[in-house]
Coordinates of N, CA and C in Angstrom, one line a residue:
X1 N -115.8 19.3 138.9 CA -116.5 20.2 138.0 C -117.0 19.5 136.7
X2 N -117.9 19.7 136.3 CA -119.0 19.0 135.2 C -118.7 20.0 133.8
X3 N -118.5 21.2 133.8 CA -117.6 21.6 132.4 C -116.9 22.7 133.3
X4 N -115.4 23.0 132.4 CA -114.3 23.6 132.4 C -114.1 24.3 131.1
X5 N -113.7 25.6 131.4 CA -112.8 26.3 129.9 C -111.7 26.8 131.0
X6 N -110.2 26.7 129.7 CA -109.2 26.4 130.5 C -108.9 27.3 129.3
X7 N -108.2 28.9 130.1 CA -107.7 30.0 128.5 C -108.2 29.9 127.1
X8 N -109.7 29.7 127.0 CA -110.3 29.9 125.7 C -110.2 31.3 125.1
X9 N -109.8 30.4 123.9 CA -109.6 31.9 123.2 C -110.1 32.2 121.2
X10 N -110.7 32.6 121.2 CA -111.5 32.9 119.7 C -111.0 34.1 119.1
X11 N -110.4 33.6 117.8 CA -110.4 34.7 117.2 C -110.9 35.0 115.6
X12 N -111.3 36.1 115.2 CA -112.3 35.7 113.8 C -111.6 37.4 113.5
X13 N -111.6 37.0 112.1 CA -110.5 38.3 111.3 C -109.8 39.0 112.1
X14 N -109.0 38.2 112.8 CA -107.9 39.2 114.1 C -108.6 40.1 115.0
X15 N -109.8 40.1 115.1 CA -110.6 40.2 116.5 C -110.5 39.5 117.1
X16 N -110.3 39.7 118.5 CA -110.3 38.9 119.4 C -112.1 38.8 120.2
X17 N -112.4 37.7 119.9 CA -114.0 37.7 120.2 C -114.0 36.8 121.8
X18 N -113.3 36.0 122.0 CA -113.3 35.4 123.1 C -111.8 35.2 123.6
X19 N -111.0 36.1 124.7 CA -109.9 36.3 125.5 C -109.8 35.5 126.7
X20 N -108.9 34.2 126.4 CA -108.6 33.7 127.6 C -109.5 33.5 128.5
X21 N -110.6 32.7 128.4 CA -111.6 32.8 129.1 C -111.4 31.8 130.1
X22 N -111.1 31.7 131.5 CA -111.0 30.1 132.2 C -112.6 30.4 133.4
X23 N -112.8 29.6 133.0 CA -114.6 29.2 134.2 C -114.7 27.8 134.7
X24 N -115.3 27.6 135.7 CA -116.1 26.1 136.5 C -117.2 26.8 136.5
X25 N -118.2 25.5 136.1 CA -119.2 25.4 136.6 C -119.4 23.9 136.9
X26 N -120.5 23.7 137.9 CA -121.0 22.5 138.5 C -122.6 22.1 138.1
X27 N -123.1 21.0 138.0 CA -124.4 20.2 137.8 C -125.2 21.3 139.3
X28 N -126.2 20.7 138.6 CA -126.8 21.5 140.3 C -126.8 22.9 140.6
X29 N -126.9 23.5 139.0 CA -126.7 24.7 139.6 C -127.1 25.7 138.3
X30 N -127.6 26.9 138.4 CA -127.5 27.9 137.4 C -126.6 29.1 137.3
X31 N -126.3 29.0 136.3 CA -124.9 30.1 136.3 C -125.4 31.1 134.7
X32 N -125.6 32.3 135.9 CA -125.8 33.4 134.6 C -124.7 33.8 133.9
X33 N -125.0 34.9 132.4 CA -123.7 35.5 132.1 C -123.9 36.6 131.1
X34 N -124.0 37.7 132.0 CA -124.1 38.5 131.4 C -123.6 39.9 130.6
X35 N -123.7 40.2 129.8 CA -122.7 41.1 128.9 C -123.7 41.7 127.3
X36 N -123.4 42.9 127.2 CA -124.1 43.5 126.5 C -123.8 42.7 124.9
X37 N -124.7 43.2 124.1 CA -124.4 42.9 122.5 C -123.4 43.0 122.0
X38 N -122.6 42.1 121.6 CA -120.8 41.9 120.9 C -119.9 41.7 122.3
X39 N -120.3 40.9 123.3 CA -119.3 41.5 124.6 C -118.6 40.1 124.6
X40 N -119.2 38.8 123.7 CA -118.8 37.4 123.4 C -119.8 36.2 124.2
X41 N -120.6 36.8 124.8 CA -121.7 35.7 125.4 C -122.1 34.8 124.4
X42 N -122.8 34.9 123.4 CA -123.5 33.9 122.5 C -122.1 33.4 121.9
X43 N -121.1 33.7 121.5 CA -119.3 32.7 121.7 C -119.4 32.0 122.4
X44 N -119.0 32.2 123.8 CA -118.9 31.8 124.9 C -120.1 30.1 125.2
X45 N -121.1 30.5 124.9 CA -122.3 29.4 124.6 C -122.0 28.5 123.6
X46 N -121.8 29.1 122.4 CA -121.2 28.0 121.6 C -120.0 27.2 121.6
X47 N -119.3 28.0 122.6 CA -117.7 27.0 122.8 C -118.3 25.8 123.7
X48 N -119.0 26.1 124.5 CA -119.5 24.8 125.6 C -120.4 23.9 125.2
X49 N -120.9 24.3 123.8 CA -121.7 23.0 123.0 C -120.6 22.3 121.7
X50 N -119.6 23.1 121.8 CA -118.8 22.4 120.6 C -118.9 22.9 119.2
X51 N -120.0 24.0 119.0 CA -120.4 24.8 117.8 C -119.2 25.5 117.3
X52 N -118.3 25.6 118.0 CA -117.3 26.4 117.6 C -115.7 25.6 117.6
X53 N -114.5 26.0 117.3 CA -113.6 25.7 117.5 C -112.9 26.5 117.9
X54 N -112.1 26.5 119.5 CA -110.9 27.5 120.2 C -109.8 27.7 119.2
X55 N -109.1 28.8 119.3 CA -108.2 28.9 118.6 C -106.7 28.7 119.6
X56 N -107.3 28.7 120.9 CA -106.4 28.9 121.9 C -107.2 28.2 123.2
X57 N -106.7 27.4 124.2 CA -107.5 26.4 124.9 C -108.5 25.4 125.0
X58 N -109.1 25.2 125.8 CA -110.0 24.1 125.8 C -111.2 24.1 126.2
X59 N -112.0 23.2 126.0 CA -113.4 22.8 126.6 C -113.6 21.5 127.8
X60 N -113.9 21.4 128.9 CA -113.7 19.7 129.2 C -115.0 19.6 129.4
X61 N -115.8 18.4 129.1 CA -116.9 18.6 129.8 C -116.5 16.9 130.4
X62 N -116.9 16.7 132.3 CA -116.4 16.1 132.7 C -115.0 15.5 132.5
X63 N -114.1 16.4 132.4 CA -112.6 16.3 132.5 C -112.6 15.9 130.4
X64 N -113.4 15.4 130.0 CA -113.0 15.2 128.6 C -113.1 16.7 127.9
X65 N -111.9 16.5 127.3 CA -111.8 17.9 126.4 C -112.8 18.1 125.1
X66 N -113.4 19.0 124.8 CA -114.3 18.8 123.5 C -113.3 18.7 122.1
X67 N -113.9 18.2 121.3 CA -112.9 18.5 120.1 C -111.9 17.4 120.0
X68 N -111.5 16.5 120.8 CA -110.4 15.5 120.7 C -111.3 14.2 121.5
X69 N -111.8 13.6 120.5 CA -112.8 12.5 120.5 C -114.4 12.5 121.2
X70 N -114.6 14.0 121.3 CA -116.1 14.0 121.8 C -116.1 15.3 121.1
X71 N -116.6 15.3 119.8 CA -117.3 16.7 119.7 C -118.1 17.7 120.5
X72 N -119.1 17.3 120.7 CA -120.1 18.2 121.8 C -120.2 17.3 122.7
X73 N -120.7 18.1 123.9 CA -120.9 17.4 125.3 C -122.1 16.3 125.0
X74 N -121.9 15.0 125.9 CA -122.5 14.0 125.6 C -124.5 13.9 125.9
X75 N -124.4 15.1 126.6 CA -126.0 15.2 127.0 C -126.5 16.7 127.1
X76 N -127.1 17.2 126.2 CA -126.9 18.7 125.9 C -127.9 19.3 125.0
X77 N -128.6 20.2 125.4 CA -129.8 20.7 125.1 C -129.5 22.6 124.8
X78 N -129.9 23.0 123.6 CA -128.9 24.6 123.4 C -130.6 25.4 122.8
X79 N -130.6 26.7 123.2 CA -131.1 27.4 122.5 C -130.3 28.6 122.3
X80 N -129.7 29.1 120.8 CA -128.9 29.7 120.7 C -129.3 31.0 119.3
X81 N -129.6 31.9 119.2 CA -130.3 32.6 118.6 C -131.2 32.7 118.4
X82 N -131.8 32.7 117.1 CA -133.2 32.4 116.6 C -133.6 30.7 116.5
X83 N -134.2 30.0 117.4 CA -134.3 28.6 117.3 C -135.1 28.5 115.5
X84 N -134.7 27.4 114.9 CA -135.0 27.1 113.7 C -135.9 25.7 113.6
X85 N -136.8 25.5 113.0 CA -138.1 24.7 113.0 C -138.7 24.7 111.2
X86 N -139.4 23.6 111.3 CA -139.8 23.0 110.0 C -141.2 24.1 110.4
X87 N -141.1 25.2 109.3 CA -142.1 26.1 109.6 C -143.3 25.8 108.6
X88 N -143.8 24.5 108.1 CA -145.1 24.0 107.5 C -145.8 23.3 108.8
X89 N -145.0 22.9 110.1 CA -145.6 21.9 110.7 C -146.0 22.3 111.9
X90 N -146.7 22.1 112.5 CA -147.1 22.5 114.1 C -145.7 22.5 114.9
X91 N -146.4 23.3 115.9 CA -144.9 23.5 117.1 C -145.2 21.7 117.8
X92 N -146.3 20.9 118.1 CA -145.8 19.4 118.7 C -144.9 18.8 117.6
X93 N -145.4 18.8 116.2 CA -145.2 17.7 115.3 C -143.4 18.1 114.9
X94 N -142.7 19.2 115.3 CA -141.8 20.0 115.3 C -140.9 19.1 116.6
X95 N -141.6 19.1 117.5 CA -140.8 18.5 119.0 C -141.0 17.0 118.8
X96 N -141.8 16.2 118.2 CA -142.0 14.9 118.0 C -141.2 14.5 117.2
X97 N -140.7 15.3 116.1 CA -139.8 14.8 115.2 C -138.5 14.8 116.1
X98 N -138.0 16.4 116.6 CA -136.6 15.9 117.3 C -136.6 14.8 118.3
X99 N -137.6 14.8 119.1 CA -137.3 13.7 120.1 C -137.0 12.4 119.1
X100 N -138.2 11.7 118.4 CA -137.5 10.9 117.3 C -135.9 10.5 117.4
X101 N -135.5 11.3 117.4 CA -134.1 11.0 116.9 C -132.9 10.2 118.3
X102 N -133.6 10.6 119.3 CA -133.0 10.0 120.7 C -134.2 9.3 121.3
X103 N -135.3 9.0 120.6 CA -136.4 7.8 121.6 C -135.8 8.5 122.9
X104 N -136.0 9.3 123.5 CA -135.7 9.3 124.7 C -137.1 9.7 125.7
X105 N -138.0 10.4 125.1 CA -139.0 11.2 125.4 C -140.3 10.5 124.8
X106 N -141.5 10.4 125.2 CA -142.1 10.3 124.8 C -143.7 11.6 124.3
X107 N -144.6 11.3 123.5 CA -145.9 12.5 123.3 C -146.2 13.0 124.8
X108 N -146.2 12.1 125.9 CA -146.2 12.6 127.0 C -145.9 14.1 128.0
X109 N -144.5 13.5 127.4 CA -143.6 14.3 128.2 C -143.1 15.8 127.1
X110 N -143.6 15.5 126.0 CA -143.6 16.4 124.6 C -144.7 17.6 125.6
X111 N -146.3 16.9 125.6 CA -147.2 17.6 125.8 C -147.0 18.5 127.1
X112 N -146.8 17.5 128.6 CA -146.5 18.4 129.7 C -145.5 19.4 129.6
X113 N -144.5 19.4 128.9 CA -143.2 20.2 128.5 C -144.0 21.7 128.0
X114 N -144.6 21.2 126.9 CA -145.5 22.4 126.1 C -146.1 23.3 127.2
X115 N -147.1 22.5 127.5 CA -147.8 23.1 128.6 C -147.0 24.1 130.1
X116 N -146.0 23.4 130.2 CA -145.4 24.4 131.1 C -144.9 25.7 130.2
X117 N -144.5 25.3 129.4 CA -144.2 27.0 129.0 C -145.5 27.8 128.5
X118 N -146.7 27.7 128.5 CA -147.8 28.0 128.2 C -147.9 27.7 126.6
X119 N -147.8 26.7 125.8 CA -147.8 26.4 125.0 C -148.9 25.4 124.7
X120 N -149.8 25.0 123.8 CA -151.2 24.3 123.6 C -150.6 23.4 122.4
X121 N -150.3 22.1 123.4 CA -149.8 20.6 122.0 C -151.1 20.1 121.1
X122 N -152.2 20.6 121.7 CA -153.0 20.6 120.3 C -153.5 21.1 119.5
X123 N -152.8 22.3 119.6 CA -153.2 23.2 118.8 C -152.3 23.2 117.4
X124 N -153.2 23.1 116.1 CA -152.9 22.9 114.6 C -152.3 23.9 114.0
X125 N -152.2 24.8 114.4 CA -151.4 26.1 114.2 C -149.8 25.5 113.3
X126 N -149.6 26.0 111.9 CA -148.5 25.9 111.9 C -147.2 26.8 112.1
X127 N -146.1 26.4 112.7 CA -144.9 27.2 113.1 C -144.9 29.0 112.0
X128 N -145.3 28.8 111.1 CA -145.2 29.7 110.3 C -145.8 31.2 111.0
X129 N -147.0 30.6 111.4 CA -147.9 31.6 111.7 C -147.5 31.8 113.5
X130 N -146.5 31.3 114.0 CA -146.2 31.6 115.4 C -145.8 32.9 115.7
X131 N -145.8 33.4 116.5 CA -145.7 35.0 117.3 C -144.2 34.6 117.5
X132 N -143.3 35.7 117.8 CA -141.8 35.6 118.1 C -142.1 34.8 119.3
X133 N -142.8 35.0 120.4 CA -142.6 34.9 121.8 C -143.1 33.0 121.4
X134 N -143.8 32.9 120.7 CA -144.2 31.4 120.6 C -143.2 30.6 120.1
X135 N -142.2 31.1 119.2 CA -141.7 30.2 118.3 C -140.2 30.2 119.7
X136 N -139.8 31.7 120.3 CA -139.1 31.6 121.4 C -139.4 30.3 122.3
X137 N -140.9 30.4 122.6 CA -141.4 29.3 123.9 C -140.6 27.9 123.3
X138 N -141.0 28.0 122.2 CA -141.2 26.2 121.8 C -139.6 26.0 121.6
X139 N -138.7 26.9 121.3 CA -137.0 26.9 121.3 C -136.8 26.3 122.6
X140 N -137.6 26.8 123.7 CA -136.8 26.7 124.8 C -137.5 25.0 125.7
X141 N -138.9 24.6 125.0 CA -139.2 23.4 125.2 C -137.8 22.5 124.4
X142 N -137.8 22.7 123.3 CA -136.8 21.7 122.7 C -135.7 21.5 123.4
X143 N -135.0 22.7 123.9 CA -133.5 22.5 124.3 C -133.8 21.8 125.9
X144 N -134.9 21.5 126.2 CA -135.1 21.5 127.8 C -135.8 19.7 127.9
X145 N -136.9 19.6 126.8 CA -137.8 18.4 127.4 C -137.4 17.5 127.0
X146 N -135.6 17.0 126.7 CA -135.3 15.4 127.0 C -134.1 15.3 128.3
X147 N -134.5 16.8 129.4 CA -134.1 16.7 130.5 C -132.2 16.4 130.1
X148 N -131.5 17.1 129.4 CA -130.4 16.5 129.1 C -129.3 17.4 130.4
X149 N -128.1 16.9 130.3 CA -127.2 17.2 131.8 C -126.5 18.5 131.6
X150 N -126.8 19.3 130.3 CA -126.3 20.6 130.1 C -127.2 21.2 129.3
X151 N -127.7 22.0 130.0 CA -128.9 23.0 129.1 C -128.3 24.6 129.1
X152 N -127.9 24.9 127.7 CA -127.7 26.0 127.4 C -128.6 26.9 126.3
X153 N -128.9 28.1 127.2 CA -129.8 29.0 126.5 C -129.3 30.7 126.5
X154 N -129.3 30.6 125.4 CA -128.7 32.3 124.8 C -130.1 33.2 124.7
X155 N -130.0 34.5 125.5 CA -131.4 35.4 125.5 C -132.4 34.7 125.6
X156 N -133.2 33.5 126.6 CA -134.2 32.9 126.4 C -135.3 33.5 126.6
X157 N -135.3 35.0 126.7 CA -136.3 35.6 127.7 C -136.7 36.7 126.8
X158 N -136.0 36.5 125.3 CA -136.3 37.3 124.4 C -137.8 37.4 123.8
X159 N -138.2 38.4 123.5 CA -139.5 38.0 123.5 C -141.0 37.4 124.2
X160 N -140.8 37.4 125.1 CA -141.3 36.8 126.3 C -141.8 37.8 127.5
X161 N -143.3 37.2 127.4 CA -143.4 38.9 128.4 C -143.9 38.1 129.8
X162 N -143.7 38.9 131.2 CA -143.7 38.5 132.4 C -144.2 37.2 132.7
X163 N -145.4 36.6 132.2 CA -145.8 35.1 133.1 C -144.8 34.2 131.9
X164 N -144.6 34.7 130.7 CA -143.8 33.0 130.1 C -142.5 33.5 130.9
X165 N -141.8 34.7 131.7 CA -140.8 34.3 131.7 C -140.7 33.8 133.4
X166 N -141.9 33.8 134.0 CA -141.7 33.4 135.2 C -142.1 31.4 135.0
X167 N -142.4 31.1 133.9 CA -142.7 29.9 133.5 C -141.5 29.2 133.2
X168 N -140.9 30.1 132.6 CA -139.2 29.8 132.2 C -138.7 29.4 133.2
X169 N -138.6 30.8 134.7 CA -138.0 30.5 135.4 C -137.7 29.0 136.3
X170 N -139.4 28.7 136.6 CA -139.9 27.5 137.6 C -139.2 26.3 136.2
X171 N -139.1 26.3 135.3 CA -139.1 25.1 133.7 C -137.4 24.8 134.7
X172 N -136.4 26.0 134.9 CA -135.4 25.7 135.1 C -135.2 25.3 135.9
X173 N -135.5 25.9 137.5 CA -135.7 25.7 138.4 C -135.6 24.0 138.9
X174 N -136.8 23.6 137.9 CA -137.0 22.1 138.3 C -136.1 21.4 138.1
X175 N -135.2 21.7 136.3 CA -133.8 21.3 135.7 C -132.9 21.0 136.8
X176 N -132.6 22.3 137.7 CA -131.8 22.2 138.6 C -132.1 21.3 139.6
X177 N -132.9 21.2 139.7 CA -133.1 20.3 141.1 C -132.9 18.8 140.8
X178 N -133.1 18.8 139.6 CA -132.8 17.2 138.6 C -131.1 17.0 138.5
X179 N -130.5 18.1 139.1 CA -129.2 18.2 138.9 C -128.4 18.2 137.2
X180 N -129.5 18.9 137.0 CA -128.7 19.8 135.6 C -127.9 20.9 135.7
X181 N -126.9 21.2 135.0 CA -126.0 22.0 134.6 C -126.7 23.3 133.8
X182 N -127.5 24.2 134.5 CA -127.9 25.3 133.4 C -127.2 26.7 133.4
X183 N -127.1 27.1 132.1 CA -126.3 28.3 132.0 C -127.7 29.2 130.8
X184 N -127.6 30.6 131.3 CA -128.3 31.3 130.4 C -127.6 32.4 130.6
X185 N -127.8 33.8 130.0 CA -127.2 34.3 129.1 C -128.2 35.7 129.0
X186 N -128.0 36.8 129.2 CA -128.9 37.9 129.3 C -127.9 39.3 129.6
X187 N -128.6 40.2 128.6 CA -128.1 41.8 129.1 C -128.8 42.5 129.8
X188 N -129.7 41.4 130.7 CA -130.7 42.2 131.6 C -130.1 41.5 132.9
X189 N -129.2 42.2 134.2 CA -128.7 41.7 135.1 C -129.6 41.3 135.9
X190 N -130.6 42.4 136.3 CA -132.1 42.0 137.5 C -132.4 40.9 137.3
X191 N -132.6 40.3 135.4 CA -133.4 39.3 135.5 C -132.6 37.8 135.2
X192 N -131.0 37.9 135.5 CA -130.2 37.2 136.0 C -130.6 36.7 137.3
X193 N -130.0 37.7 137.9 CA -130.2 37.4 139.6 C -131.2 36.8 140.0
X194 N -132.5 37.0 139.9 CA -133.5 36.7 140.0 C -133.2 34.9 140.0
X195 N -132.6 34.5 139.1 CA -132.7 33.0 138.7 C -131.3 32.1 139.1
X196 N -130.6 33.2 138.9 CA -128.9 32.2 138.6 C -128.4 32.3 140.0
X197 N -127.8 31.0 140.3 CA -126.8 30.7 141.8 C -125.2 31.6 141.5
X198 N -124.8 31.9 140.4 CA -123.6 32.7 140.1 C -123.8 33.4 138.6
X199 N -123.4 34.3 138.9 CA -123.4 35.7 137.1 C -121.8 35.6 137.2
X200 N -121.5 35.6 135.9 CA -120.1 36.1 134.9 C -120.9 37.1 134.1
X201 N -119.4 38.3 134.9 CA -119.8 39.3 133.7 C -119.0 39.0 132.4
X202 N -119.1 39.2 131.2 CA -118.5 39.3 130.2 C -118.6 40.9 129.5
X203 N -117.0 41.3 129.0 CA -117.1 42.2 128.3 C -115.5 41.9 127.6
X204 N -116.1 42.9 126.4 CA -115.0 42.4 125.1 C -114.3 41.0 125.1
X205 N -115.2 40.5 125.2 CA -114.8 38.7 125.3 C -113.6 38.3 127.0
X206 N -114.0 39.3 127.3 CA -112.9 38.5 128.8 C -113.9 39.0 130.2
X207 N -113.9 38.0 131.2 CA -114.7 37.6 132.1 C -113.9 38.7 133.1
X208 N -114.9 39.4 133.6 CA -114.5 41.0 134.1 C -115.2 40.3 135.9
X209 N -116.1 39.6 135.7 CA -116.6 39.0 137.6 C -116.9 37.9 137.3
X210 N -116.8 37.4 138.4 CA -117.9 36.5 139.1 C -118.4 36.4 140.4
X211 N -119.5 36.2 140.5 CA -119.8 36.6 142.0 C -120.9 35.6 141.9
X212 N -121.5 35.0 143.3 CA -122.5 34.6 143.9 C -124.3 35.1 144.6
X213 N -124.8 34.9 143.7 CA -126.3 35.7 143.9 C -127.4 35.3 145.2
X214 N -126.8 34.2 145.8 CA -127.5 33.3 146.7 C -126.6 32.9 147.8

C-alpha cells in the first residue's frame, strides 16, 4: 500500500475531529470520501499531506511514517480549500512561478495542463479579476501539472459547472492511468461514484464504509 493511516486521531479543544481513523489506499487508483460539512474530510486530507499533526496514530506514506523524518509525502500535489495565488499576476505567471521551485515542468506542460481544464495560458487577465470557478480551475491545474504520486483535492468540483467538471474528471482519469494515488473529497455522493474506484464514508470524524464503485 502507497499510504496508510494507522488509528489517526485529531483532537482540537477536546473535540474529537478525527476518531481512530485506519485506511489503505493504493497508486492506481481513485478513492473518494465522502461526508457532509464538519464530518472531518478536509482533516482527514490534511493528515495525508502532513498539514496537520495526529494526536493519536500515524501516517505512512510508502511504509515511512509522516512526521518522523519526512514531513509531507515525498511527491504530492493538494488542493485544499480556497487555493491561494499571487492575485496581481495572471493565472500562467501564478503556475510558472510554482513550477519554478521543482524545475520539474516546463511552459509546455504549464500551457496543455491550462488548457485541459478549460483555462486560456494567454490570456492577461489578472488572478484578481478571476470568477470562483476560474480561480477553482487553476487550484486544481497546480495541484495536478507536475504529475506528482499523490494528488489530493478537497471539494474540487466547487464551483464548477458540468463541462469543467467533466474536464476534471478525464484531468484525473489520465493521473490514474499514470499510476497516481488520487483521493478527492465531496458531499455530493453521485458525483463521487461517477469517478472514484472506492468511497469512504466519513461522519463525525470516523469512517462509517467503505465500499467499491467498480
Amino acid at each position: 500500500m502507497y499510504l496508510e493511516m494507522e488509528n489517526a486521531t485529531k483532537i482540537i479543544d477536546k473535540k474529537i475531529i478525527l476518531n481512530s481513523v485506519s485506511i489503505a489506499m493504493e497508486r492506481g487508483k481513485i478513492y473518494g470520501i465522502k461526508g457532509k460539512n464538519g464530518s472531518g474530510k478536509t482533516m482527514l486530507i490534511k493528515s495525508m499531506c502532513g498539514l496537520i499533526h495526529l494526536n493519536q496514530g500515524e501516517v505512512r506514506i510508502n511504509g515511512k511514517a509522516l512526521g518522523k523524518g519526512q514531513e509531507f509525502p515525498p511527491s504530492v500535489g493538494a488542493l485544499i480549500e480556497n487555493p491561494g495565488f499571487i492575485e496581481n499576476y495572471s493565472g500562467y505567471k501564478n503556475l510558472e512561478l510554482l513550477a519554478s521551485i521543482q524545475n520539474i515542468i516546463g511552459e509546455n506542460e504549464i500551457r496543455s495542463m491550462m488548457e485541459k481544464m478549460g483555462l486560456d495560458p494567454f490570456e492577461k487577465k489578472k488572478v484578481k479579476k478571476y470568477s470562483l470557478g476560474m480561480k477553482q480551475k487553476l487550484g486544481i491545474v497546480a495541484a495536478v501539472m507536475e504529475h506528482p504520486e499523490l494528488i489530493l483535492l478537497d471539494e474540487p468540483t466547487n464551483a464548477l459547472d458540468m463541462e469543467s467538471v467533466g474536464r476534471l474528471n478525464e484531468l484525473l482519469e489520465a493521473e490514474k492511468k499514470r499510476n497516481a494515488l488520487v483521493v478527492i473529497s465531496s458531499h455530493d455522493l453521485e458525483e463521487l461514484e461517477m469517478i472514484a474506484d472506492n468511497v469512504f464514508v466519513i461522519e463525525n470524524g470516523k469512517i462509517m464504509k467503505e465500499y467499491e464503485t467498480k
